[in-house]
Short mmCIF file of C-alpha atoms in Angstrom, two decimals:
data_model
loop_
_atom_site.label_atom_id
_atom_site.label_comp_id
_atom_site.label_asym_id
_atom_site.label_seq_id
_atom_site.Cartn_x
_atom_site.Cartn_y
_atom_site.Cartn_z
CA UNK H 76 50.07 -26.95 -47.35
CA UNK H 77 49.51 -28.81 -43.73
CA UNK H 78 50.39 -25.69 -42.31
CA UNK H 79 48.35 -24.10 -44.03
CA UNK H 80 45.25 -26.37 -43.84
CA UNK H 81 46.16 -25.96 -39.90
CA UNK H 82 46.21 -22.69 -39.70
CA UNK H 83 42.79 -22.21 -41.51
CA UNK H 84 41.72 -24.81 -39.31
CA UNK H 85 42.45 -23.10 -36.09
CA UNK H 86 41.01 -19.43 -37.68
CA UNK H 87 37.79 -21.05 -38.31
CA UNK H 88 37.41 -22.98 -35.18
CA UNK H 89 38.04 -19.81 -33.38
CA UNK H 90 35.67 -17.81 -35.73
CA UNK H 91 32.98 -20.54 -34.64
CA UNK H 92 33.85 -20.40 -31.13
CA UNK H 93 33.55 -16.55 -31.12
CA UNK H 94 30.40 -17.08 -33.27
CA UNK H 95 28.67 -19.39 -30.51
CA UNK H 96 29.99 -16.32 -27.45
CA UNK H 97 28.40 -13.89 -29.31
CA UNK H 98 25.43 -16.17 -29.81
CA UNK H 99 25.23 -17.33 -25.99
CA UNK H 100 25.91 -13.28 -24.92
CA UNK H 101 23.07 -12.08 -26.72
CA UNK H 102 20.36 -14.83 -26.21
CA UNK H 103 21.61 -14.42 -22.18
CA UNK H 104 20.84 -10.50 -22.59
CA UNK H 105 17.27 -11.14 -24.21
CA UNK H 106 16.40 -13.61 -21.64
CA UNK H 107 17.99 -10.88 -18.80
CA UNK H 108 15.46 -8.18 -20.36
CA UNK H 109 12.62 -10.22 -20.44
CA UNK H 110 12.66 -10.92 -17.21
CA UNK H 111 13.30 -7.89 -16.11
CA UNK H 112 10.21 -6.40 -18.14
CA UNK H 113 8.34 -9.55 -16.36
CA UNK H 114 9.31 -8.33 -13.04
CA UNK H 115 8.13 -4.51 -13.53
CA UNK H 116 4.88 -6.29 -15.17
CA UNK H 117 4.25 -8.19 -12.43
CA UNK H 118 5.30 -4.84 -9.92
CA UNK H 119 2.84 -2.93 -12.09
CA UNK H 120 -0.31 -5.41 -11.45
CA UNK H 121 0.58 -5.74 -7.54
CA UNK H 122 0.93 -2.15 -7.53
CA UNK H 123 -2.43 -1.38 -9.40
CA UNK H 124 -4.55 -4.33 -6.93
CA UNK H 125 -3.06 -2.72 -3.53
CA UNK H 126 -3.92 0.85 -4.82
CA UNK H 127 -7.53 -0.14 -6.04
CA UNK H 128 -8.11 -1.88 -2.80
CA UNK H 129 -7.28 1.27 -0.88
CA UNK H 130 -9.21 3.22 -3.17
CA UNK H 131 -12.19 1.31 -2.41
CA UNK H 132 -11.66 1.86 1.59
CA UNK H 133 -11.38 5.32 0.56
CA UNK H 134 -14.67 5.73 -0.50
CA UNK H 135 -16.16 3.67 1.47
CA UNK H 136 -15.16 5.86 4.50
CA UNK H 137 -15.77 9.39 2.18
CA UNK H 138 -19.53 7.59 2.35
CA UNK H 139 -19.67 7.27 6.26
CA UNK H 140 -18.46 10.95 6.27
CA UNK H 141 -21.43 11.79 4.54
CA UNK H 142 -23.97 9.91 6.77
CA UNK H 143 -26.59 11.77 8.29
CA UNK H 144 -26.42 10.63 12.06
CA UNK H 145 -22.03 11.18 11.64
CA UNK H 146 -22.99 14.93 10.77
CA UNK H 147 -25.16 15.54 13.24
CA UNK H 148 -23.59 13.75 16.01
CA UNK H 149 -20.56 15.94 15.34
CA UNK H 150 -22.74 19.15 15.30
CA UNK H 151 -24.13 18.20 18.63
CA UNK H 152 -21.28 18.55 20.42
CA UNK H 153 -21.63 15.51 21.83
CA UNK H 154 -18.38 13.02 22.59
CA UNK H 155 -20.58 9.95 23.43
CA UNK H 156 -22.62 9.87 20.41
CA UNK H 157 -19.85 10.42 18.30
CA UNK H 158 -18.41 7.50 20.05
CA UNK H 159 -21.65 5.62 19.55
CA UNK H 160 -22.42 6.86 15.93
CA UNK H 161 -19.07 5.57 14.64
CA UNK H 162 -19.44 2.13 16.36
CA UNK H 163 -22.75 2.09 14.83
CA UNK H 164 -21.10 2.56 11.22
CA UNK H 165 -17.71 -0.09 11.31
CA UNK H 166 -20.31 -3.16 10.98
CA UNK H 167 -20.27 -1.37 7.26
CA UNK H 168 -16.97 -2.12 7.08
CA UNK H 169 -15.52 -5.47 8.19
CA UNK H 170 -12.02 -4.77 7.64
CA UNK H 171 -12.56 -1.65 10.62
CA UNK H 172 -10.91 -2.33 13.64
CA UNK H 173 -11.40 0.99 14.92
CA UNK H 174 -13.67 4.21 13.47
CA UNK H 175 -13.56 7.81 15.00
CA UNK H 176 -16.00 10.07 14.17
CA UNK H 177 -14.23 13.77 15.54
CA UNK H 178 -15.00 17.08 15.87
CA UNK H 179 -12.78 19.67 14.09
CA UNK H 180 -11.54 21.07 17.50
CA UNK H 181 -9.49 17.25 17.91
CA UNK H 182 -6.25 17.68 19.83
CA UNK H 183 -5.53 15.13 21.65
CA UNK H 184 -4.94 11.54 21.15
CA UNK H 185 -6.68 8.82 22.05
CA UNK H 186 -5.44 5.26 23.81
CA UNK H 187 -8.16 4.47 25.40
CA UNK H 188 -8.96 1.65 22.49
CA UNK H 189 -6.47 -0.28 20.43
CA UNK H 190 -5.56 0.55 17.64
CA UNK H 191 -4.83 3.70 19.38
CA UNK H 192 -5.43 7.46 17.61
CA UNK H 193 -1.64 8.07 18.35
CA UNK H 194 0.12 11.12 16.90
CA UNK H 195 0.75 10.39 13.98
CA UNK H 196 -3.07 9.89 13.65
CA UNK H 197 -3.59 13.11 14.85
CA UNK H 198 -1.56 14.64 12.63
CA UNK H 199 -3.28 12.80 9.93
CA UNK H 200 -6.75 14.43 10.83
CA UNK H 201 -5.78 17.80 11.51
CA UNK H 202 -4.39 17.79 7.83
CA UNK H 203 -8.16 16.38 6.68
CA UNK H 204 -9.79 19.51 7.52
CA UNK H 205 -7.91 21.38 5.27
CA UNK H 206 -6.85 18.76 2.37
CA UNK H 207 -7.82 15.15 1.54
CA UNK H 208 -4.95 12.46 2.57
CA UNK H 209 -3.40 9.60 1.26
CA UNK H 210 -4.17 6.35 3.53
CA UNK H 211 -1.09 5.32 4.98
CA UNK H 212 0.09 2.48 7.27
CA UNK H 213 0.75 3.50 11.21
CA UNK H 214 1.53 2.83 14.70
CA UNK H 215 3.31 -0.47 15.96
CA UNK H 216 3.05 -3.93 17.21
CA UNK H 217 -0.93 -4.49 17.65
CA UNK H 218 -1.77 -0.72 16.73
CA UNK H 219 -0.62 -1.05 13.68
CA UNK H 220 -2.98 -0.13 11.11
CA UNK H 221 -3.87 1.37 7.85
CA UNK H 222 -5.46 4.91 9.01
CA UNK H 223 -7.78 6.51 6.02
CA UNK H 224 -9.85 9.32 6.63
CA UNK H 225 -12.52 11.89 5.21
CA UNK H 226 -13.61 15.11 6.32
CA UNK H 227 -17.05 15.87 7.46
CA UNK H 228 -18.96 18.32 6.16
CA UNK H 229 -22.13 20.36 6.56
CA UNK H 230 -22.42 23.31 3.89
CA UNK H 231 -20.00 22.74 2.19
CA UNK H 232 -17.89 23.73 5.58
CA UNK H 233 -15.61 20.92 7.53
CA UNK H 234 -17.04 20.17 10.32
CA UNK H 235 -15.50 17.45 11.54
CA UNK H 236 -13.19 14.11 10.32
CA UNK H 237 -13.82 10.59 10.18
CA UNK H 238 -10.83 8.09 11.32
CA UNK H 239 -11.33 4.70 10.41
CA UNK H 240 -8.12 2.27 11.57
CA UNK H 241 -8.37 -0.87 9.07
CA UNK H 242 -6.83 -4.36 8.98
CA UNK H 243 -4.25 -4.29 5.60
CA UNK H 244 -3.55 -8.20 5.71
CA UNK H 245 -5.29 -7.94 2.12
CA UNK H 246 -1.72 -6.55 1.37
CA UNK H 247 -0.07 -10.14 2.36
CA UNK H 248 -3.02 -12.05 0.19
CA UNK H 249 -2.39 -10.34 -2.41
CA UNK H 250 1.17 -10.66 -2.93
CA UNK H 251 0.66 -14.36 -1.52
CA UNK H 252 -1.08 -14.98 -4.82
CA UNK H 253 1.55 -13.50 -6.80
CA UNK H 254 3.96 -15.56 -8.68
CA UNK H 255 6.90 -14.76 -6.75
CA UNK H 256 9.75 -16.84 -6.69
CA UNK H 257 13.40 -15.61 -6.29
CA UNK H 258 12.87 -11.92 -6.35
CA UNK H 259 12.33 -9.08 -3.43
CA UNK H 260 9.44 -7.18 -3.06
CA UNK H 261 9.53 -3.80 -0.85
CA UNK H 262 6.38 -1.90 -0.52
CA UNK H 263 7.31 1.85 -0.40
CA UNK H 264 4.61 4.56 0.48
CA UNK H 265 6.55 8.33 1.73
CA UNK H 266 8.59 7.47 4.30
CA UNK H 267 7.25 3.96 5.45
CA UNK H 268 8.26 0.86 3.96
CA UNK H 269 6.65 -2.61 3.86
CA UNK H 270 8.48 -5.87 3.44
CA UNK H 271 5.48 -7.90 3.80
CA UNK H 272 6.91 -10.53 1.19
CA UNK H 273 10.61 -10.63 1.59
CA UNK H 274 12.30 -13.26 -0.46
CA UNK H 275 15.75 -13.81 -1.72
CA UNK H 276 17.47 -11.92 -4.23
CA UNK H 277 18.29 -13.23 -7.70
CA UNK H 278 21.35 -12.43 -8.54
#
């Protein structure tokens, strides 16, 4: 009898341990899934906030491109008038580092003032002549900027492009307010990767 009861006690103990392990595994699995869902929701929220801000900038630049003075400056073909018009309108976009009003015939970079209009900006401007381009961070060092373009039209015909080089510290500001602790945030747009808030991986 003692052996039987002893054997039963061992079986009961093992069963309890197995049941406890299963509950622990299920709880751990549920917590991990909850955490993953939370991180996905956070990432989606951050992406929406950043995207919304960029769309606001794009609409502002598009509005600048419809200004009568901008259209007249491009039509004149006068480079000085285009530059002075761009400088005057820059005050309507406080985050602008530099705004350029360019003719459709533009075919050279502009390195006179920072941030410079480099080859990537020039290519973006040329593509804007035929199709709307997504905003993107370009340049290096002091020339790093968020490039936003909008076509200038007269009678539905594209006659030029507005190139706005903007600050992009709003990205860091949005991430700074996010409840990020032990995760890693990486922002990628096309081939451009930003790591404005790298944090240790939580493995």
